Coordinates of C-alpha atoms in Angstrom, one line a residue:
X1 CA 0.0 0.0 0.0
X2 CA 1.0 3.4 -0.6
X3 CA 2.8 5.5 2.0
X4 CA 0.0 7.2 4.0
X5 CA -1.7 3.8 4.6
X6 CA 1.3 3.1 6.2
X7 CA 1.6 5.9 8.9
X8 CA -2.6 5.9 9.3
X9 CA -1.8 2.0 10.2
X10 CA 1.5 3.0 12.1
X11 CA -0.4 5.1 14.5
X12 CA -3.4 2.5 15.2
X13 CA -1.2 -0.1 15.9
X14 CA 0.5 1.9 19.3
X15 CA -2.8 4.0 19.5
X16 CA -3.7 0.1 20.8
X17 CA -0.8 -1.0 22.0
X18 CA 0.9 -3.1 19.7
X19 CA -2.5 -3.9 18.0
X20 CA -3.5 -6.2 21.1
X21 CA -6.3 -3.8 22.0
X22 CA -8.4 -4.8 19.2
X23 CA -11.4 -3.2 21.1
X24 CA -10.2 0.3 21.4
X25 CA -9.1 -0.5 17.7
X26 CA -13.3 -1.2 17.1
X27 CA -14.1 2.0 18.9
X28 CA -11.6 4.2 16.9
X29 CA -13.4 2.8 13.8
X30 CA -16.9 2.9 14.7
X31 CA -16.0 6.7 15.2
X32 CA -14.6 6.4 12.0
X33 CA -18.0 5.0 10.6
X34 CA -19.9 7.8 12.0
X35 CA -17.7 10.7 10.5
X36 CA -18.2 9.0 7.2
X37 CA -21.8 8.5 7.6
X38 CA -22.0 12.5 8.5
X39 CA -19.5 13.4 5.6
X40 CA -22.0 11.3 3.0
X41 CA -25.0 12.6 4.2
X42 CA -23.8 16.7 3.9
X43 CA -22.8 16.0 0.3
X44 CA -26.6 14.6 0.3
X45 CA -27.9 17.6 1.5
X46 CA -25.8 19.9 -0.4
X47 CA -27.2 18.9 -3.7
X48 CA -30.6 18.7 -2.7
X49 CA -31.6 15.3 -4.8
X50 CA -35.1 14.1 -3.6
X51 CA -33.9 10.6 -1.8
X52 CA -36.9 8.6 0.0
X53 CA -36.4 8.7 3.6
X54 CA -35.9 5.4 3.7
X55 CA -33.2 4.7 1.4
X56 CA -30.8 6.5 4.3
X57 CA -32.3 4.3 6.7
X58 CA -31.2 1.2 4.4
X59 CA -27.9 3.2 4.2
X60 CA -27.4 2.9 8.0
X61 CA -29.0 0.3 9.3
X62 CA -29.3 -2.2 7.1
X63 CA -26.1 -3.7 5.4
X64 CA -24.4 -6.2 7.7
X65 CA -21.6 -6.1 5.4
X66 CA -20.6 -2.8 5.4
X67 CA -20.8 -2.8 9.3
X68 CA -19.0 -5.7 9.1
X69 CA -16.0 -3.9 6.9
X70 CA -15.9 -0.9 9.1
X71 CA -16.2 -2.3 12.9
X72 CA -14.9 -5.7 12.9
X73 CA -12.5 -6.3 10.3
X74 CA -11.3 -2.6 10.2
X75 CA -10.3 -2.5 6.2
X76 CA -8.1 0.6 5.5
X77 CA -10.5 0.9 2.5
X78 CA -13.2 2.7 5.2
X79 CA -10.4 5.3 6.2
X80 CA -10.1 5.6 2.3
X81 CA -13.3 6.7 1.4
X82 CA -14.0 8.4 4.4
X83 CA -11.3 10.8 3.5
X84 CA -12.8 10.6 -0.2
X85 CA -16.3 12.4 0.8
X86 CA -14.1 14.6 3.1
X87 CA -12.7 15.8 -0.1
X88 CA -16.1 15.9 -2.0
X89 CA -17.4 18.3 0.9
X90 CA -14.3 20.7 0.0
X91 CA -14.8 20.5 -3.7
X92 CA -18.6 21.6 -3.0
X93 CA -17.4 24.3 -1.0
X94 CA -15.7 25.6 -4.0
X95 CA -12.2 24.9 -2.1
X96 CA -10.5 23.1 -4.9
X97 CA -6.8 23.6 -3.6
X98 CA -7.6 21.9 -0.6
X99 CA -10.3 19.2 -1.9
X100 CA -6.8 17.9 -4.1
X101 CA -4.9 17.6 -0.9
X102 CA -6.9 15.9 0.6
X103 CA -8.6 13.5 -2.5
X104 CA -4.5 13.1 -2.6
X105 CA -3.9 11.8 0.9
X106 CA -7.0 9.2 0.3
X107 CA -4.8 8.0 -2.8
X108 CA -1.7 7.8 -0.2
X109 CA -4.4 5.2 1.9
X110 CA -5.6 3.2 -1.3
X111 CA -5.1 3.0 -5.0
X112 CA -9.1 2.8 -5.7
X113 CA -9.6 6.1 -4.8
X114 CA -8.2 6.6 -8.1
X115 CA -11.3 5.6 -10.0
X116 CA -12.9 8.6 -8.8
X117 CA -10.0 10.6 -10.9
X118 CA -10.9 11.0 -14.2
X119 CA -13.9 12.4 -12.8
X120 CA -11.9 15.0 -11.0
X121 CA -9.8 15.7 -13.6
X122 CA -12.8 16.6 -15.6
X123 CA -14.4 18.9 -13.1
X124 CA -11.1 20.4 -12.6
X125 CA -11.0 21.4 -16.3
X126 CA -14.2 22.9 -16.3
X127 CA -14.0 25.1 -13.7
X128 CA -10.1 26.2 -14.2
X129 CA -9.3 25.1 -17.5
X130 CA -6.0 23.2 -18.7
X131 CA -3.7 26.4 -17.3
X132 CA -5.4 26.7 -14.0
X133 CA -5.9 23.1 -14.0
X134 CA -1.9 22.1 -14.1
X135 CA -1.5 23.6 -10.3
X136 CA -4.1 21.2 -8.3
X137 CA -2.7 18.4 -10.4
X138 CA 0.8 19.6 -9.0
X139 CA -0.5 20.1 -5.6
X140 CA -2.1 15.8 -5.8
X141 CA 1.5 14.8 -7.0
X142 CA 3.5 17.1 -4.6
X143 CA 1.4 15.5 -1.5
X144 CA 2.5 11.4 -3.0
X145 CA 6.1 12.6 -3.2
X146 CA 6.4 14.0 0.4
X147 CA 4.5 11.4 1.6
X148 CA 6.5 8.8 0.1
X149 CA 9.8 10.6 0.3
X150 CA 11.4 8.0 3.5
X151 CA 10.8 5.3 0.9
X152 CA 11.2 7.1 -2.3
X153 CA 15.0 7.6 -1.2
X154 CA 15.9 3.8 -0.3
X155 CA 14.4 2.1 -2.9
X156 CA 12.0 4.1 -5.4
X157 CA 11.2 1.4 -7.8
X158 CA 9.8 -0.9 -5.4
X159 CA 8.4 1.3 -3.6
X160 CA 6.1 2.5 -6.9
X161 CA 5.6 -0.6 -8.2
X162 CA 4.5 -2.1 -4.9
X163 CA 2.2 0.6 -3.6
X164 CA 0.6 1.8 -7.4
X165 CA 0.6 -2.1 -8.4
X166 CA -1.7 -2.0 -11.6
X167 CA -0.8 -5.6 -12.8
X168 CA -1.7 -7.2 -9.6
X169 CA -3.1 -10.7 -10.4
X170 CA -6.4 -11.3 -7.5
X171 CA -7.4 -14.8 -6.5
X172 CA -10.4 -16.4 -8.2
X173 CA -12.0 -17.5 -4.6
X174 CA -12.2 -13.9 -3.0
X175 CA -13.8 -12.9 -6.6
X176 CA -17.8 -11.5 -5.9
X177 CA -17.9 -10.1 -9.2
X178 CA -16.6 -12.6 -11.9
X179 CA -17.4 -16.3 -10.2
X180 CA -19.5 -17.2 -13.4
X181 CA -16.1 -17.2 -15.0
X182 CA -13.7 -20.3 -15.6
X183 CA -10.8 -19.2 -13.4
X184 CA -8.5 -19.0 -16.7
X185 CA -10.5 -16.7 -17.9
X186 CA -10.3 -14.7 -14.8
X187 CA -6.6 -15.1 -15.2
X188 CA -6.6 -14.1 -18.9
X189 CA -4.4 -10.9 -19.7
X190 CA -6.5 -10.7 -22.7
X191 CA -10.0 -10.5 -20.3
X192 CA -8.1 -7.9 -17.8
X193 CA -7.6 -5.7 -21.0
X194 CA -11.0 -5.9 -22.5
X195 CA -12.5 -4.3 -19.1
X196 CA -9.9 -2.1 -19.4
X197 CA -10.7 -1.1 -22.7
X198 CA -14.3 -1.3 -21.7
X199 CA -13.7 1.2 -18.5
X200 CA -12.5 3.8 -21.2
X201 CA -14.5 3.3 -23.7
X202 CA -17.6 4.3 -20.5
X203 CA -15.8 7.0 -19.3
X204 CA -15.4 8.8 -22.6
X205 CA -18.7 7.9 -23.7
X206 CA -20.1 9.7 -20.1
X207 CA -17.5 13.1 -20.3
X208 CA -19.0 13.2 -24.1
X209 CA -22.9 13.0 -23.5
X210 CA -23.3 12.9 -20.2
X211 CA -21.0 14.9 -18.2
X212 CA -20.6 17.4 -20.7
X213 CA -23.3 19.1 -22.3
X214 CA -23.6 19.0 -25.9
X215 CA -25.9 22.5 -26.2
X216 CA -22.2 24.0 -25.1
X217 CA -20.0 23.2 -27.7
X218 CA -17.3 20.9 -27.9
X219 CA -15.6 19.2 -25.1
X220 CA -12.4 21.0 -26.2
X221 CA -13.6 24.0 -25.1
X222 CA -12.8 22.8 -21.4
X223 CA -9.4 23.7 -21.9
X224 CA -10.4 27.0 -22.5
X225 CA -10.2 29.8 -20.5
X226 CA -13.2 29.7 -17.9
X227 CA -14.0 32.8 -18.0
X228 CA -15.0 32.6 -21.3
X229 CA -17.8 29.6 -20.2
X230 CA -21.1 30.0 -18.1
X231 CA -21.6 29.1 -15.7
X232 CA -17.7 28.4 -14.5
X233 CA -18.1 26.7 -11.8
X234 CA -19.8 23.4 -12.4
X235 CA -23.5 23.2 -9.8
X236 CA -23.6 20.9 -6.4
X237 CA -24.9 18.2 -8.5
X238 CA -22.4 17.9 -11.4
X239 CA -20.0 18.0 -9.1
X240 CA -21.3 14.5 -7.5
X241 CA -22.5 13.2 -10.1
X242 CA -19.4 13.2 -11.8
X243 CA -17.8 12.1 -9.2
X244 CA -19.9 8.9 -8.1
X245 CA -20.5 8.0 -11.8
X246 CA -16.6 8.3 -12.1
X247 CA -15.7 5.6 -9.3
X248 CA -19.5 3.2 -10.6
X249 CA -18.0 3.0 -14.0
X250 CA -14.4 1.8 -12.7
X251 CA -16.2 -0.6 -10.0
X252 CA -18.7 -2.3 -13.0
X253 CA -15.1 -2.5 -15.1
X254 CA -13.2 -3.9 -11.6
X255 CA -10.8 -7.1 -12.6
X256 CA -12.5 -8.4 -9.4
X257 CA -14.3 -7.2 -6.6
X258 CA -13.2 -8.5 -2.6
X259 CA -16.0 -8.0 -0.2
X260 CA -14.3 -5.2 1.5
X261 CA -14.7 -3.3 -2.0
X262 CA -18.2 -3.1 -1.3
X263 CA -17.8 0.3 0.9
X264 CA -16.2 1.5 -2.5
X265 CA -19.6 2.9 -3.6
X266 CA -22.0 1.7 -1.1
X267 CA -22.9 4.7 -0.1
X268 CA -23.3 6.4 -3.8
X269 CA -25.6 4.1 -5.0
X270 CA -28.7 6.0 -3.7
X271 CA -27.2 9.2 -5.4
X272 CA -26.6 7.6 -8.7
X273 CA -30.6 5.6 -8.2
X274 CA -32.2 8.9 -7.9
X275 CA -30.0 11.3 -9.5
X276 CA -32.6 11.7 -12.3
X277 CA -35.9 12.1 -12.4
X278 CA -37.6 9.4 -10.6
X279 CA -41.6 8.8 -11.1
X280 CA -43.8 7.7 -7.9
X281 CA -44.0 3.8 -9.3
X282 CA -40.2 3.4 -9.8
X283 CA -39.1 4.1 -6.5
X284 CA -39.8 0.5 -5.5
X285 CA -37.8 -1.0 -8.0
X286 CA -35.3 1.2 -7.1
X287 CA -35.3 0.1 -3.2
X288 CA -35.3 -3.5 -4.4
X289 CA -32.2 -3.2 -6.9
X290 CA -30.6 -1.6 -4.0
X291 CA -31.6 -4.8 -2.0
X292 CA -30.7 -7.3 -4.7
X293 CA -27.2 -6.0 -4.6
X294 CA -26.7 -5.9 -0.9
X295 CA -27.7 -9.3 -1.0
X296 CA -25.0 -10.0 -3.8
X297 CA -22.7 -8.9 -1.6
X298 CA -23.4 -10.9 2.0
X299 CA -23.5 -14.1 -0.2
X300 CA -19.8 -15.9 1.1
X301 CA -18.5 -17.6 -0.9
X302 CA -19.7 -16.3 -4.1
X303 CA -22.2 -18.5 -7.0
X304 CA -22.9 -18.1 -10.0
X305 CA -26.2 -16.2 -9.7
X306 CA -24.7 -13.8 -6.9
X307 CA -22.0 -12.5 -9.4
X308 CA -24.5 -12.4 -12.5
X309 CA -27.1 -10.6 -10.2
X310 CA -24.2 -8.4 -9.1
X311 CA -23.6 -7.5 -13.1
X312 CA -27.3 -7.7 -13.9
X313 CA -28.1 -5.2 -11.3
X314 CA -24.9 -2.9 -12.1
X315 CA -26.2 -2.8 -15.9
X316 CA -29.6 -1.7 -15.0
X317 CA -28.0 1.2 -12.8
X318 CA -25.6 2.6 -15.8
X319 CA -28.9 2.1 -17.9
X320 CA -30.7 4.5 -16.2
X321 CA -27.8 6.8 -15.7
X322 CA -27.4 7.0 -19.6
X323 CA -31.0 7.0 -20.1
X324 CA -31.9 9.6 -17.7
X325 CA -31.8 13.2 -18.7
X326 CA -28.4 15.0 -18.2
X327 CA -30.8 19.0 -17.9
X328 CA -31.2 19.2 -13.8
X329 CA -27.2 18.8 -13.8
X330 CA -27.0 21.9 -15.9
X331 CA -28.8 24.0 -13.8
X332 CA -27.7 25.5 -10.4
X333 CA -29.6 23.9 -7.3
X334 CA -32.7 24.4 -6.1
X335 CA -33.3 27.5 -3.9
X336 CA -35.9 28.4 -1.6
X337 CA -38.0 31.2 -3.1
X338 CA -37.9 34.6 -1.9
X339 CA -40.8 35.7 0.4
X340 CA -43.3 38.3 -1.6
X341 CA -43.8 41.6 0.7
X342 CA -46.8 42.1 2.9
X343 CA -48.4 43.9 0.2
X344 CA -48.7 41.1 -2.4
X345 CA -49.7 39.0 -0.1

């Protein structure tokens, strides 16, 4: 793992002396869970997206497996993505500079972090364009060097090939995602390119007609100058949009998916579900596509059906992303409307 996993880890482990503590250990992340849980539901709130009730119930209290990743096996993916939506609050706040440190210090905990980034790099360009957009690039890289620096000097080459490992090879039996497979399939350099190929192929498809809007010219002219767009900074709602349909598209694309990968985008598939315009009847569905795939998840060890339902229920979710209309993230968010005087009342 990259260097910031490292002195996170460092600290827990005398934080509970040794790591013999493992309960302290279980308190410190339940804490954890809670800032996370606060962190994802401001970003909610922020953009204002109608989400049943409900659905943040479902996102609390009902996925054992999540509570299960956070409080008693204490993955270093939860301190990830917990510093993820930490970042997504500061990009909402319009403080870019420091959203990039910190989106950079989640990187330093775990390499999935970069699915969210071609996301980010898009947002980046639209609100700063390619010459304003070089400096928070800088400001990411600058934070992997100095964190890495102790291990950069001794041995650099292992040290990037170790923690940014891109050709890891996973084993077939922790798989949730690909168990429909023959495992020589799931082996296949050829199969690990064609997702790859496949993750690209989404992503440029979504900055072309989703992310981007077509009524405003090409997608060149992000690399304009921004002040010669409007509006120039992108609304509340592109912002997470991007974002979450950044990392979704990397996950459906995933080589393999562990169970601990679940907390990934656990917590952006309500967003992504009712992002668009959502009639009365298809809320329903929605709740029980969310259901389908938490049970996907909490099925050990993996079959057949699990990982098609998994894929089945990822399709239908990108379906409705690309179906859906692309206007509300055009516009600014909602507002409350102005009180009329006494008079006109």
């Amino acid at each position: 793992y990259p260097a910031g996993f490292v002195y996170i880890f460092l600290g827990l482990y005398y934080a509970t002396g040794r790591g013999s503590d493992v309960r302290l250990a279980q308190h410190l992340f339940a804490g954890l869970y809670l800032l996370h849980l606060l962190l994802v539901f401001r970003v909610y709130c922020r953009t204002r997206k109608v989400v049943p009730p409900y659905v943040f119930f479902f996102m609390c209290c009902a996925s054992y497996r999540i509570h299960s990743i956070f409080v008693l096996r204490l993955f270093n993916d939860t301190v990830a993505m917990a510093i993820l939506f930490l970042a997504v609050n500061l990009f909402l706040e319009e403080r870019w500079s420091w959203g990039c440190l910190i989106f950079s210090l989640a990187v330093s905990v775990k390499m999935n972090i970069l699915l969210f980034a071609p996301g980010l790099l898009f947002l980046l360009l639209k609100r700063f364009g390619l010459q304003g957009c070089i400096p928070k690039l800088c400001i990411c890289a600058l934070l992997q060097v100095l964190l890495g620096l102790p291990f950069l000097l001794v041995n650099p080459m292992s040290y990037l090939s170790r923690s940014f490992d891109l050709g890891r090879q996973f084993q077939f039996k922790w798989t949730v995602n690909w168990r429909f497979l023959p495992e020589e399939v799931f082996q296949h350099r050829a199969f690990h390119a064609a997702l790859l190929l496949a993750h690209l192929a989404g992503l440029g498809l979504f900055a072309l007609r989703r992310w981007h809007s077509r009524s405003k010219g090409s997608i060149l002219a992000l690399l304009k100058d921004p002040a010669q767009r409007k509006p120039p900074s992108p609304p509340f709602a592109q912002i997470v949009f991007v974002l979450f349909s950044s990392n979704f598209l990397g996950v459906c694309c995933s080589r393999s998916l562990h169970y601990q990968f679940y907390v990934w985008y656990f917590h952006t598939l309500p967003y992504l579900l009712w992002c668009t315009p959502t009639a009365k009847l298809a809320h329903m569905p929605k709740v029980l596509l969310l259901g389908v795939i938490e049970l996907c998840w909490n099925t050990y060890p993996s079959t057949v059906c699990s990982s098609l339902s998994l894929h089945v229920c990822h399709g239908l979710v990108l379906l409705q992303l690309w179906l859906g209309t692309a206007a509300p993230l055009d516009a600014p968010p909602a507002r409350r409307p102005a009180p009329l005087p006494k008079k006109v009342q």
